[in-house]
């Protein structure tokens, strides 16, 4: 479905109306992006990631709720908010909660909208403890290793999943 304006609801493939908002959630320590370990995570800050997400989403007539927290419960509350508000999709970099949080997984399972998991680094090339993701069980797609560009790829992939064209 082409040309949806930012303030309008959009229709999913099955005809249900949903909001044109996508949630982009970031887990613990990602607030430090660009300030530590640039050799791993690059020099872009989380504010740069937010800007990238907004400009990418705009191309598809989507708006972004961009959030970061170091607290598992806050992330779960936002996932529930995304569900309650009929978000068109949810992109999550669960960071350190990726490998530990059954509670985040359970919250994601309640969403009908597509979930995309993003990692800045290629977690499969790193320590083995980073390579198992609970979140992946609820994700329609996983992007890892593209740096912050992975967020833009996630948004365009999500737009294609929900049939929103540029
Ligand atoms: O590659 C990713 O995006 C990760 O989700 C990042 C997490 C890590 O625990 C995952 O295994 C992979 C770490 C986020 C911490 O972010 C920082 C950024 C800059 C400096 C320090 C931490």
PDB file of C-alpha atoms and ligand atoms in Angstrom:
ATOM      1  CA  UNK A   1       0.000   0.000   0.000  1.00  0.00           C
ATOM      2  CA  UNK A   2       1.687   3.167  -1.200  1.00  0.00           C
ATOM      3  CA  UNK A   3       1.785   6.750   0.009  1.00  0.00           C
ATOM      4  CA  UNK A   4       0.428   6.543   3.541  1.00  0.00           C
ATOM      5  CA  UNK A   5       0.702   9.828   5.383  1.00  0.00           C
ATOM      6  CA  UNK A   6       2.360   9.917   8.773  1.00  0.00           C
ATOM      7  CA  UNK A   7      -0.849  10.624  10.671  1.00  0.00           C
ATOM      8  CA  UNK A   8      -2.971   7.883   9.095  1.00  0.00           C
ATOM      9  CA  UNK A   9      -3.605   4.340  10.136  1.00  0.00           C
ATOM     10  CA  UNK A  10      -2.467   1.633   7.736  1.00  0.00           C
ATOM     11  CA  UNK A  11      -3.907  -1.724   6.849  1.00  0.00           C
ATOM     12  CA  UNK A  12      -2.132  -5.019   7.424  1.00  0.00           C
ATOM     13  CA  UNK A  13      -2.167  -7.814   4.808  1.00  0.00           C
ATOM     14  CA  UNK A  14      -5.164  -9.385   6.547  1.00  0.00           C
ATOM     15  CA  UNK A  15      -7.062  -6.088   6.431  1.00  0.00           C
ATOM     16  CA  UNK A  16      -6.818  -5.157  10.128  1.00  0.00           C
ATOM     17  CA  UNK A  17      -6.184  -1.487  10.819  1.00  0.00           C
ATOM     18  CA  UNK A  18      -3.043  -0.656  12.709  1.00  0.00           C
ATOM     19  CA  UNK A  19      -1.075   2.407  13.624  1.00  0.00           C
ATOM     20  CA  UNK A  20       1.726   3.653  11.373  1.00  0.00           C
ATOM     21  CA  UNK A  21       4.072   3.731  14.347  1.00  0.00           C
ATOM     22  CA  UNK A  22       6.938   1.339  14.847  1.00  0.00           C
ATOM     23  CA  UNK A  23       8.720   0.919  18.161  1.00  0.00           C
ATOM     24  CA  UNK A  24      12.516   0.766  18.179  1.00  0.00           C
ATOM     25  CA  UNK A  25      13.710  -0.494  21.556  1.00  0.00           C
ATOM     26  CA  UNK A  26      17.283  -0.601  22.792  1.00  0.00           C
ATOM     27  CA  UNK A  27      18.566  -2.529  25.769  1.00  0.00           C
ATOM     28  CA  UNK A  28      21.189  -1.976  28.436  1.00  0.00           C
ATOM     29  CA  UNK A  29      24.334   0.056  27.869  1.00  0.00           C
ATOM     30  CA  UNK A  30      23.376   1.110  24.361  1.00  0.00           C
ATOM     31  CA  UNK A  31      23.136   4.655  25.743  1.00  0.00           C
ATOM     32  CA  UNK A  32      26.958   4.466  25.729  1.00  0.00           C
ATOM     33  CA  UNK A  33      27.149   3.891  21.992  1.00  0.00           C
ATOM     34  CA  UNK A  34      29.881   5.980  20.372  1.00  0.00           C
ATOM     35  CA  UNK A  35      31.635   6.671  23.669  1.00  0.00           C
ATOM     36  CA  UNK A  36      33.306   3.299  24.428  1.00  0.00           C
ATOM     37  CA  UNK A  37      34.652   0.336  22.432  1.00  0.00           C
ATOM     38  CA  UNK A  38      34.451   2.095  19.038  1.00  0.00           C
ATOM     39  CA  UNK A  39      36.428  -0.766  17.473  1.00  0.00           C
ATOM     40  CA  UNK A  40      33.421  -3.011  18.186  1.00  0.00           C
ATOM     41  CA  UNK A  41      30.400  -0.721  18.044  1.00  0.00           C
ATOM     42  CA  UNK A  42      31.604   2.193  15.903  1.00  0.00           C
ATOM     43  CA  UNK A  43      31.582   5.912  16.632  1.00  0.00           C
ATOM     44  CA  UNK A  44      27.934   6.705  15.998  1.00  0.00           C
ATOM     45  CA  UNK A  45      25.921   7.598  19.092  1.00  0.00           C
ATOM     46  CA  UNK A  46      22.449   6.406  20.021  1.00  0.00           C
ATOM     47  CA  UNK A  47      21.185   9.854  18.972  1.00  0.00           C
ATOM     48  CA  UNK A  48      22.651   9.136  15.509  1.00  0.00           C
ATOM     49  CA  UNK A  49      20.832   5.787  15.467  1.00  0.00           C
ATOM     50  CA  UNK A  50      17.584   7.530  16.375  1.00  0.00           C
ATOM     51  CA  UNK A  51      18.047  10.049  13.550  1.00  0.00           C
ATOM     52  CA  UNK A  52      18.770   7.219  11.098  1.00  0.00           C
ATOM     53  CA  UNK A  53      15.631   5.371  12.208  1.00  0.00           C
ATOM     54  CA  UNK A  54      13.434   8.464  11.850  1.00  0.00           C
ATOM     55  CA  UNK A  55      14.690   9.371   8.374  1.00  0.00           C
ATOM     56  CA  UNK A  56      14.416   5.765   7.175  1.00  0.00           C
ATOM     57  CA  UNK A  57      10.934   5.310   8.610  1.00  0.00           C
ATOM     58  CA  UNK A  58       9.797   8.592   7.047  1.00  0.00           C
ATOM     59  CA  UNK A  59      10.527   7.163   3.580  1.00  0.00           C
ATOM     60  CA  UNK A  60       7.794   4.611   4.248  1.00  0.00           C
ATOM     61  CA  UNK A  61       5.332   6.971   5.945  1.00  0.00           C
ATOM     62  CA  UNK A  62       6.084   5.377   9.298  1.00  0.00           C
ATOM     63  CA  UNK A  63       6.783   7.141  12.573  1.00  0.00           C
ATOM     64  CA  UNK A  64       9.108   5.909  15.262  1.00  0.00           C
ATOM     65  CA  UNK A  65       8.890   5.538  19.030  1.00  0.00           C
ATOM     66  CA  UNK A  66      12.589   5.291  19.844  1.00  0.00           C
ATOM     67  CA  UNK A  67      13.495   4.149  23.365  1.00  0.00           C
ATOM     68  CA  UNK A  68      16.459   2.873  25.378  1.00  0.00           C
ATOM     69  CA  UNK A  69      16.560   1.476  28.887  1.00  0.00           C
ATOM     70  CA  UNK A  70      18.964  -0.305  31.178  1.00  0.00           C
ATOM     71  CA  UNK A  71      15.962  -1.876  32.941  1.00  0.00           C
ATOM     72  CA  UNK A  72      14.260  -5.053  31.785  1.00  0.00           C
ATOM     73  CA  UNK A  73      10.855  -4.016  33.177  1.00  0.00           C
ATOM     74  CA  UNK A  74      10.857  -0.759  31.217  1.00  0.00           C
ATOM     75  CA  UNK A  75      11.466  -2.675  28.000  1.00  0.00           C
ATOM     76  CA  UNK A  76       8.627  -5.077  28.833  1.00  0.00           C
ATOM     77  CA  UNK A  77       6.301  -2.119  29.545  1.00  0.00           C
ATOM     78  CA  UNK A  78       7.148  -0.618  26.126  1.00  0.00           C
ATOM     79  CA  UNK A  79       6.494  -3.927  24.361  1.00  0.00           C
ATOM     80  CA  UNK A  80       3.096  -4.025  26.068  1.00  0.00           C
ATOM     81  CA  UNK A  81       2.529  -0.397  25.043  1.00  0.00           C
ATOM     82  CA  UNK A  82       3.349  -1.292  21.427  1.00  0.00           C
ATOM     83  CA  UNK A  83       0.709  -4.036  21.579  1.00  0.00           C
ATOM     84  CA  UNK A  84      -1.907  -1.823  23.267  1.00  0.00           C
ATOM     85  CA  UNK A  85      -1.399   0.917  20.679  1.00  0.00           C
ATOM     86  CA  UNK A  86      -1.491  -1.471  17.708  1.00  0.00           C
ATOM     87  CA  UNK A  87       2.046  -0.681  16.572  1.00  0.00           C
ATOM     88  CA  UNK A  88       2.839  -1.718  13.002  1.00  0.00           C
ATOM     89  CA  UNK A  89       6.001  -3.476  14.137  1.00  0.00           C
ATOM     90  CA  UNK A  90       8.732  -3.578  16.708  1.00  0.00           C
ATOM     91  CA  UNK A  91      12.485  -3.523  16.255  1.00  0.00           C
ATOM     92  CA  UNK A  92      14.577  -4.488  19.236  1.00  0.00           C
ATOM     93  CA  UNK A  93      18.255  -4.574  20.062  1.00  0.00           C
ATOM     94  CA  UNK A  94      17.968  -6.380  23.393  1.00  0.00           C
ATOM     95  CA  UNK A  95      21.742  -6.027  24.012  1.00  0.00           C
ATOM     96  CA  UNK A  96      22.675  -7.900  27.216  1.00  0.00           C
ATOM     97  CA  UNK A  97      19.087  -9.134  27.702  1.00  0.00           C
ATOM     98  CA  UNK A  98      19.285 -11.094  24.430  1.00  0.00           C
ATOM     99  CA  UNK A  99      20.698 -14.177  26.082  1.00  0.00           C
ATOM    100  CA  UNK A 100      18.917 -13.999  29.433  1.00  0.00           C
ATOM    101  CA  UNK A 101      15.422 -12.614  29.232  1.00  0.00           C
ATOM    102  CA  UNK A 102      12.541 -15.046  29.068  1.00  0.00           C
ATOM    103  CA  UNK A 103      10.376 -12.153  30.342  1.00  0.00           C
ATOM    104  CA  UNK A 104      11.153 -10.067  27.240  1.00  0.00           C
ATOM    105  CA  UNK A 105      10.524 -13.138  25.074  1.00  0.00           C
ATOM    106  CA  UNK A 106       7.120 -13.672  26.736  1.00  0.00           C
ATOM    107  CA  UNK A 107       6.193 -10.025  26.139  1.00  0.00           C
ATOM    108  CA  UNK A 108       7.230 -10.265  22.468  1.00  0.00           C
ATOM    109  CA  UNK A 109       5.116 -13.403  22.036  1.00  0.00           C
ATOM    110  CA  UNK A 110       2.021 -11.312  22.819  1.00  0.00           C
ATOM    111  CA  UNK A 111       2.593  -9.102  19.765  1.00  0.00           C
ATOM    112  CA  UNK A 112       0.878  -9.843  16.478  1.00  0.00           C
ATOM    113  CA  UNK A 113       2.929  -7.235  14.643  1.00  0.00           C
ATOM    114  CA  UNK A 114       6.305  -8.366  13.283  1.00  0.00           C
ATOM    115  CA  UNK A 115       9.332  -8.240  15.559  1.00  0.00           C
ATOM    116  CA  UNK A 116      12.810  -7.710  14.111  1.00  0.00           C
ATOM    117  CA  UNK A 117      15.892  -8.342  16.241  1.00  0.00           C
ATOM    118  CA  UNK A 118      18.926  -6.173  15.507  1.00  0.00           C
ATOM    119  CA  UNK A 119      22.520  -6.454  16.669  1.00  0.00           C
ATOM    120  CA  UNK A 120      25.166  -3.951  15.689  1.00  0.00           C
ATOM    121  CA  UNK A 121      27.887  -6.594  15.782  1.00  0.00           C
ATOM    122  CA  UNK A 122      27.873 -10.079  14.319  1.00  0.00           C
ATOM    123  CA  UNK A 123      27.094 -11.941  17.538  1.00  0.00           C
ATOM    124  CA  UNK A 124      27.911 -15.268  15.822  1.00  0.00           C
ATOM    125  CA  UNK A 125      31.514 -14.182  15.400  1.00  0.00           C
ATOM    126  CA  UNK A 126      31.853 -13.265  19.070  1.00  0.00           C
ATOM    127  CA  UNK A 127      31.963 -15.173  22.372  1.00  0.00           C
ATOM    128  CA  UNK A 128      29.750 -18.255  22.419  1.00  0.00           C
ATOM    129  CA  UNK A 129      27.645 -16.874  25.302  1.00  0.00           C
ATOM    130  CA  UNK A 130      26.389 -14.112  22.959  1.00  0.00           C
ATOM    131  CA  UNK A 131      25.199 -16.532  20.337  1.00  0.00           C
ATOM    132  CA  UNK A 132      22.044 -17.867  21.898  1.00  0.00           C
ATOM    133  CA  UNK A 133      19.117 -15.468  21.717  1.00  0.00           C
ATOM    134  CA  UNK A 134      15.777 -15.978  23.456  1.00  0.00           C
ATOM    135  CA  UNK A 135      14.458 -12.981  21.507  1.00  0.00           C
ATOM    136  CA  UNK A 136      15.088 -14.739  18.185  1.00  0.00           C
ATOM    137  CA  UNK A 137      12.316 -17.208  19.068  1.00  0.00           C
ATOM    138  CA  UNK A 138       9.796 -14.369  18.692  1.00  0.00           C
ATOM    139  CA  UNK A 139      11.534 -12.522  15.848  1.00  0.00           C
ATOM    140  CA  UNK A 140      10.407 -12.655  12.220  1.00  0.00           C
ATOM    141  CA  UNK A 141      13.947 -11.681  11.187  1.00  0.00           C
ATOM    142  CA  UNK A 142      17.344 -11.105  12.740  1.00  0.00           C
ATOM    143  CA  UNK A 143      19.977  -8.648  11.508  1.00  0.00           C
ATOM    144  CA  UNK A 144      23.512  -8.742  12.893  1.00  0.00           C
ATOM    145  CA  UNK A 145      26.849  -7.328  11.893  1.00  0.00           C
ATOM    146  CA  UNK A 146      25.872  -4.355   9.721  1.00  0.00           C
ATOM    147  CA  UNK A 147      26.725  -1.782  12.375  1.00  0.00           C
ATOM    148  CA  UNK A 148      24.041   0.827  12.953  1.00  0.00           C
ATOM    149  CA  UNK A 149      22.942   0.419   9.312  1.00  0.00           C
ATOM    150  CA  UNK A 150      21.214  -2.738  10.596  1.00  0.00           C
ATOM    151  CA  UNK A 151      18.489  -0.523  12.082  1.00  0.00           C
ATOM    152  CA  UNK A 152      17.772   1.034   8.665  1.00  0.00           C
ATOM    153  CA  UNK A 153      17.737  -2.425   7.076  1.00  0.00           C
ATOM    154  CA  UNK A 154      15.332  -3.597   9.764  1.00  0.00           C
ATOM    155  CA  UNK A 155      12.953  -0.714   9.056  1.00  0.00           C
ATOM    156  CA  UNK A 156      12.930  -1.254   5.296  1.00  0.00           C
ATOM    157  CA  UNK A 157      12.501  -5.022   5.800  1.00  0.00           C
ATOM    158  CA  UNK A 158       9.674  -4.399   8.225  1.00  0.00           C
ATOM    159  CA  UNK A 159       7.994  -1.991   5.782  1.00  0.00           C
ATOM    160  CA  UNK A 160       8.143  -4.697   3.146  1.00  0.00           C
ATOM    161  CA  UNK A 161       6.668  -7.269   5.575  1.00  0.00           C
ATOM    162  CA  UNK A 162       3.711  -5.011   6.307  1.00  0.00           C
ATOM    163  CA  UNK A 163       3.447  -3.977   2.641  1.00  0.00           C
ATOM    164  CA  UNK A 164       4.214  -0.297   3.056  1.00  0.00           C
ATOM    165  CA  UNK A 165       6.002   0.967  -0.066  1.00  0.00           C
ATOM    166  CA  UNK A 166       8.371   3.903  -0.351  1.00  0.00           C
TER     167      UNK A 166
HETATM  168  O1  LIG B   1      25.911  -6.107  18.784  1.00  0.00           O
HETATM  169  C1  LIG B   1      24.961  -5.702  19.470  1.00  0.00           C
HETATM  170  O2  LIG B   1      24.168  -4.837  19.095  1.00  0.00           O
HETATM  171  C2  LIG B   1      24.787  -6.244  20.886  1.00  0.00           C
HETATM  172  O3  LIG B   1      23.384  -6.400  21.114  1.00  0.00           O
HETATM  173  C3  LIG B   1      25.368  -5.220  21.817  1.00  0.00           C
HETATM  174  C4  LIG B   1      25.338  -5.665  23.284  1.00  0.00           C
HETATM  175  C5  LIG B   1      25.939  -7.051  23.458  1.00  0.00           C
HETATM  176  O4  LIG B   1      25.729  -7.477  24.800  1.00  0.00           O
HETATM  177  C6  LIG B   1      25.298  -8.058  22.508  1.00  0.00           C
HETATM  178  O5  LIG B   1      25.966  -9.305  22.677  1.00  0.00           O
HETATM  179  C7  LIG B   1      25.439  -7.590  21.078  1.00  0.00           C
HETATM  180  C8  LIG B   1      26.122  -4.696  24.148  1.00  0.00           C
HETATM  181  C9  LIG B   1      25.567  -3.321  24.139  1.00  0.00           C
HETATM  182  C10 LIG B   1      26.503  -2.440  24.907  1.00  0.00           C
HETATM  183  O6  LIG B   1      26.708  -1.299  24.134  1.00  0.00           O
HETATM  184  C11 LIG B   1      27.836  -0.580  24.347  1.00  0.00           C
HETATM  185  C12 LIG B   1      28.110   0.353  23.410  1.00  0.00           C
HETATM  186  C13 LIG B   1      29.229   1.118  23.532  1.00  0.00           C
HETATM  187  C14 LIG B   1      30.063   0.940  24.596  1.00  0.00           C
HETATM  188  C15 LIG B   1      29.776   0.011  25.556  1.00  0.00           C
HETATM  189  C16 LIG B   1      28.645  -0.759  25.431  1.00  0.00           C
END
